GROMACS .gro file of C-alpha atoms in nm:
model
  208
    1UNK     CA    1   2.747  -5.454   3.236
    2UNK     CA    2   2.547  -5.692   3.022
    3UNK     CA    3   2.627  -5.834   2.683
    4UNK     CA    4   2.317  -5.725   2.497
    5UNK     CA    5   2.062  -5.948   2.671
    6UNK     CA    6   1.725  -5.840   2.807
    7UNK     CA    7   1.719  -5.562   3.063
    8UNK     CA    8   1.541  -5.771   3.327
    9UNK     CA    9   1.810  -6.038   3.308
   10UNK     CA   10   2.091  -5.781   3.331
   11UNK     CA   11   1.932  -5.621   3.638
   12UNK     CA   12   1.903  -5.963   3.800
   13UNK     CA   13   2.274  -6.019   3.751
   14UNK     CA   14   2.347  -5.687   3.918
   15UNK     CA   15   2.127  -5.775   4.214
   16UNK     CA   16   2.301  -6.109   4.263
   17UNK     CA   17   2.644  -5.947   4.236
   18UNK     CA   18   2.542  -5.689   4.494
   19UNK     CA   19   2.411  -5.952   4.736
   20UNK     CA   20   2.726  -6.164   4.716
   21UNK     CA   21   2.957  -5.861   4.743
   22UNK     CA   22   2.760  -5.724   5.037
   23UNK     CA   23   2.796  -6.059   5.213
   24UNK     CA   24   3.175  -6.026   5.190
   25UNK     CA   25   3.179  -5.667   5.318
   26UNK     CA   26   2.945  -5.640   5.619
   27UNK     CA   27   2.918  -5.284   5.742
   28UNK     CA   28   3.048  -5.135   5.417
   29UNK     CA   29   2.855  -4.970   5.137
   30UNK     CA   30   2.839  -5.164   4.811
   31UNK     CA   31   2.654  -5.063   4.498
   32UNK     CA   32   2.619  -5.211   4.151
   33UNK     CA   33   2.531  -5.024   3.833
   34UNK     CA   34   2.396  -5.192   3.521
   35UNK     CA   35   2.518  -4.981   3.229
   36UNK     CA   36   2.334  -5.036   2.900
   37UNK     CA   37   2.387  -4.703   2.726
   38UNK     CA   38   2.503  -4.837   2.392
   39UNK     CA   39   2.355  -4.991   2.081
   40UNK     CA   40   2.403  -5.363   2.150
   41UNK     CA   41   2.404  -5.622   1.872
   42UNK     CA   42   2.063  -5.774   1.810
   43UNK     CA   43   2.199  -6.102   1.678
   44UNK     CA   44   2.502  -6.324   1.722
   45UNK     CA   45   2.549  -6.352   1.347
   46UNK     CA   46   2.626  -6.125   1.182
   47UNK     CA   47   2.598  -5.826   1.417
   48UNK     CA   48   2.788  -5.955   1.722
   49UNK     CA   49   3.079  -6.053   1.498
   50UNK     CA   50   3.141  -5.688   1.414
   51UNK     CA   51   3.345  -5.446   1.620
   52UNK     CA   52   3.150  -5.135   1.526
   53UNK     CA   53   2.909  -5.162   1.821
   54UNK     CA   54   3.200  -5.170   2.065
   55UNK     CA   55   3.378  -4.891   1.878
   56UNK     CA   56   3.070  -4.673   1.930
   57UNK     CA   57   2.986  -4.788   2.284
   58UNK     CA   58   3.336  -4.798   2.432
   59UNK     CA   59   3.391  -4.421   2.440
   60UNK     CA   60   3.045  -4.374   2.593
   61UNK     CA   61   3.136  -4.612   2.874
   62UNK     CA   62   3.470  -4.434   2.913
   63UNK     CA   63   3.289  -4.103   2.964
   64UNK     CA   64   3.048  -4.263   3.210
   65UNK     CA   65   3.332  -4.409   3.418
   66UNK     CA   66   3.515  -4.078   3.427
   67UNK     CA   67   3.200  -3.905   3.549
   68UNK     CA   68   3.128  -4.181   3.799
   69UNK     CA   69   3.481  -4.152   3.938
   70UNK     CA   70   3.450  -3.776   3.977
   71UNK     CA   71   3.116  -3.813   4.153
   72UNK     CA   72   3.267  -4.058   4.403
   73UNK     CA   73   3.562  -3.839   4.501
   74UNK     CA   74   3.564  -3.732   4.864
   75UNK     CA   75   3.720  -3.426   5.025
   76UNK     CA   76   4.042  -3.617   5.096
   77UNK     CA   77   4.071  -3.727   4.731
   78UNK     CA   78   3.991  -4.095   4.786
   79UNK     CA   79   3.738  -4.288   4.580
   80UNK     CA   80   3.542  -4.607   4.608
   81UNK     CA   81   3.692  -4.919   4.454
   82UNK     CA   82   3.541  -4.964   4.107
   83UNK     CA   83   3.520  -5.297   3.925
   84UNK     CA   84   3.397  -5.301   3.565
   85UNK     CA   85   3.249  -5.634   3.454
   86UNK     CA   86   3.182  -5.715   3.091
   87UNK     CA   87   2.997  -6.026   2.977
   88UNK     CA   88   3.005  -6.156   2.621
   89UNK     CA   89   3.004  -5.871   2.367
   90UNK     CA   90   2.983  -5.632   2.663
   91UNK     CA   91   3.343  -5.728   2.741
   92UNK     CA   92   3.447  -5.601   2.397
   93UNK     CA   93   3.282  -5.268   2.481
   94UNK     CA   94   3.470  -5.259   2.813
   95UNK     CA   95   3.798  -5.336   2.637
   96UNK     CA   96   3.748  -5.052   2.391
   97UNK     CA   97   3.649  -4.815   2.673
   98UNK     CA   98   3.971  -4.896   2.858
   99UNK     CA   99   4.168  -4.785   2.554
  100UNK     CA  100   3.959  -4.475   2.478
  101UNK     CA  101   4.065  -4.119   2.541
  102UNK     CA  102   4.354  -4.052   2.773
  103UNK     CA  103   4.338  -4.238   3.102
  104UNK     CA  104   4.509  -3.968   3.309
  105UNK     CA  105   4.284  -4.076   3.594
  106UNK     CA  106   4.331  -4.451   3.641
  107UNK     CA  107   4.119  -4.445   3.955
  108UNK     CA  108   3.807  -4.435   3.734
  109UNK     CA  109   3.843  -4.815   3.728
  110UNK     CA  110   4.045  -5.045   3.951
  111UNK     CA  111   3.967  -5.388   3.807
  112UNK     CA  112   3.828  -5.530   3.485
  113UNK     CA  113   3.645  -5.864   3.482
  114UNK     CA  114   3.561  -6.042   3.155
  115UNK     CA  115   3.316  -6.332   3.147
  116UNK     CA  116   3.270  -6.533   2.828
  117UNK     CA  117   3.465  -6.274   2.632
  118UNK     CA  118   3.500  -6.301   2.253
  119UNK     CA  119   3.784  -6.050   2.273
  120UNK     CA  120   3.857  -5.701   2.405
  121UNK     CA  121   4.043  -5.552   2.108
  122UNK     CA  122   4.374  -5.579   2.294
  123UNK     CA  123   4.664  -5.822   2.279
  124UNK     CA  124   4.762  -5.798   2.643
  125UNK     CA  125   4.599  -5.732   2.979
  126UNK     CA  126   4.863  -5.466   3.040
  127UNK     CA  127   4.713  -5.261   2.754
  128UNK     CA  128   4.400  -5.185   2.958
  129UNK     CA  129   4.551  -4.932   3.197
  130UNK     CA  130   4.491  -5.092   3.538
  131UNK     CA  131   4.785  -5.334   3.543
  132UNK     CA  132   4.772  -5.695   3.429
  133UNK     CA  133   4.727  -5.815   3.787
  134UNK     CA  134   4.392  -5.631   3.798
  135UNK     CA  135   4.252  -5.789   3.481
  136UNK     CA  136   4.043  -6.104   3.532
  137UNK     CA  137   3.877  -6.346   3.293
  138UNK     CA  138   3.677  -6.668   3.300
  139UNK     CA  139   3.517  -6.894   3.047
  140UNK     CA  140   3.289  -7.195   3.033
  141UNK     CA  141   3.235  -7.497   2.808
  142UNK     CA  142   2.976  -7.568   2.540
  143UNK     CA  143   2.806  -7.260   2.395
  144UNK     CA  144   3.051  -7.027   2.569
  145UNK     CA  145   3.332  -7.189   2.371
  146UNK     CA  146   3.143  -7.103   2.053
  147UNK     CA  147   3.126  -6.736   2.153
  148UNK     CA  148   3.488  -6.709   2.267
  149UNK     CA  149   3.643  -6.896   1.978
  150UNK     CA  150   3.411  -6.719   1.736
  151UNK     CA  151   3.538  -6.386   1.862
  152UNK     CA  152   3.893  -6.504   1.812
  153UNK     CA  153   3.818  -6.592   1.450
  154UNK     CA  154   3.607  -6.285   1.373
  155UNK     CA  155   3.861  -6.035   1.500
  156UNK     CA  156   3.703  -5.919   1.828
  157UNK     CA  157   4.009  -6.073   1.988
  158UNK     CA  158   4.293  -5.853   1.866
  159UNK     CA  159   4.537  -6.068   1.668
  160UNK     CA  160   4.328  -6.368   1.770
  161UNK     CA  161   4.393  -6.323   2.143
  162UNK     CA  162   4.108  -6.341   2.396
  163UNK     CA  163   4.123  -6.275   2.773
  164UNK     CA  164   4.109  -6.643   2.872
  165UNK     CA  165   4.431  -6.709   2.680
  166UNK     CA  166   4.740  -6.747   2.897
  167UNK     CA  167   4.929  -6.524   2.655
  168UNK     CA  168   4.689  -6.237   2.730
  169UNK     CA  169   4.858  -6.210   3.069
  170UNK     CA  170   4.562  -6.153   3.301
  171UNK     CA  171   4.427  -6.365   3.585
  172UNK     CA  172   4.225  -6.664   3.464
  173UNK     CA  173   3.960  -6.756   3.719
  174UNK     CA  174   3.790  -7.084   3.790
  175UNK     CA  175   3.430  -7.098   3.676
  176UNK     CA  176   3.153  -7.347   3.738
  177UNK     CA  177   2.926  -7.201   3.471
  178UNK     CA  178   2.776  -7.471   3.252
  179UNK     CA  179   2.763  -7.240   2.952
  180UNK     CA  180   2.767  -6.884   2.825
  181UNK     CA  181   2.489  -6.746   3.046
  182UNK     CA  182   2.571  -6.910   3.381
  183UNK     CA  183   2.845  -6.680   3.514
  184UNK     CA  184   2.601  -6.491   3.736
  185UNK     CA  185   2.407  -6.782   3.886
  186UNK     CA  186   2.326  -6.741   4.253
  187UNK     CA  187   2.569  -6.909   4.496
  188UNK     CA  188   2.798  -7.016   4.212
  189UNK     CA  189   3.177  -7.012   4.224
  190UNK     CA  190   3.170  -6.778   3.925
  191UNK     CA  191   2.972  -6.509   4.105
  192UNK     CA  192   3.169  -6.557   4.428
  193UNK     CA  193   3.492  -6.492   4.238
  194UNK     CA  194   3.351  -6.173   4.089
  195UNK     CA  195   3.224  -6.057   4.427
  196UNK     CA  196   3.567  -6.112   4.582
  197UNK     CA  197   3.716  -5.877   4.323
  198UNK     CA  198   3.446  -5.618   4.385
  199UNK     CA  199   3.526  -5.643   4.756
  200UNK     CA  200   3.904  -5.617   4.691
  201UNK     CA  201   3.946  -5.956   4.861
  202UNK     CA  202   4.176  -6.093   4.595
  203UNK     CA  203   4.301  -6.377   4.816
  204UNK     CA  204   3.954  -6.532   4.793
  205UNK     CA  205   3.955  -6.550   4.412
  206UNK     CA  206   4.006  -6.904   4.287
  207UNK     CA  207   4.233  -6.917   3.982
  208UNK     CA  208   4.284  -7.192   3.729
   0.00000   0.00000   0.00000
């Protein structure tokens, strides 16, 4: 899921994620969905500093994931592995969605990945319903630091905590992104790490 950028760019990220994930899982079916069904902030300041867009979009994503999980269910009750990726403000939406409703069906999502997250409205990875060991985050220098630390100060990070903090309790991944928009660059370590999670090949994820 994108963070409010242009649709063409978000679709390109999905295509690159699919290609890298497919490379890791020859002979298996892999699909990526770019979900943009929420009112994204139009500006970094002041709109992206407010939680209202995530508060509105999170439950919509929750409903989508529940429906997606039901659609995937086979006759024997098994479902495809589902990884939800949130970039920038999109990660705040994902965090709210993970705490929306009543997650009686945790199989709707298996892993959460946050890239350049300004906060997910939660203090701890364990609050997101999939287990802290299935919550992943990565950051980058320069302009990404501005976004992440800005979210900490503006309250998108609950109690000032963001997913790349050790105290959050998730997995902090290595990233070679040069800034806030480079997490999905082709052939990068950042996209390889995300693809390994999509493929459930956790031993291939490089952590800090």
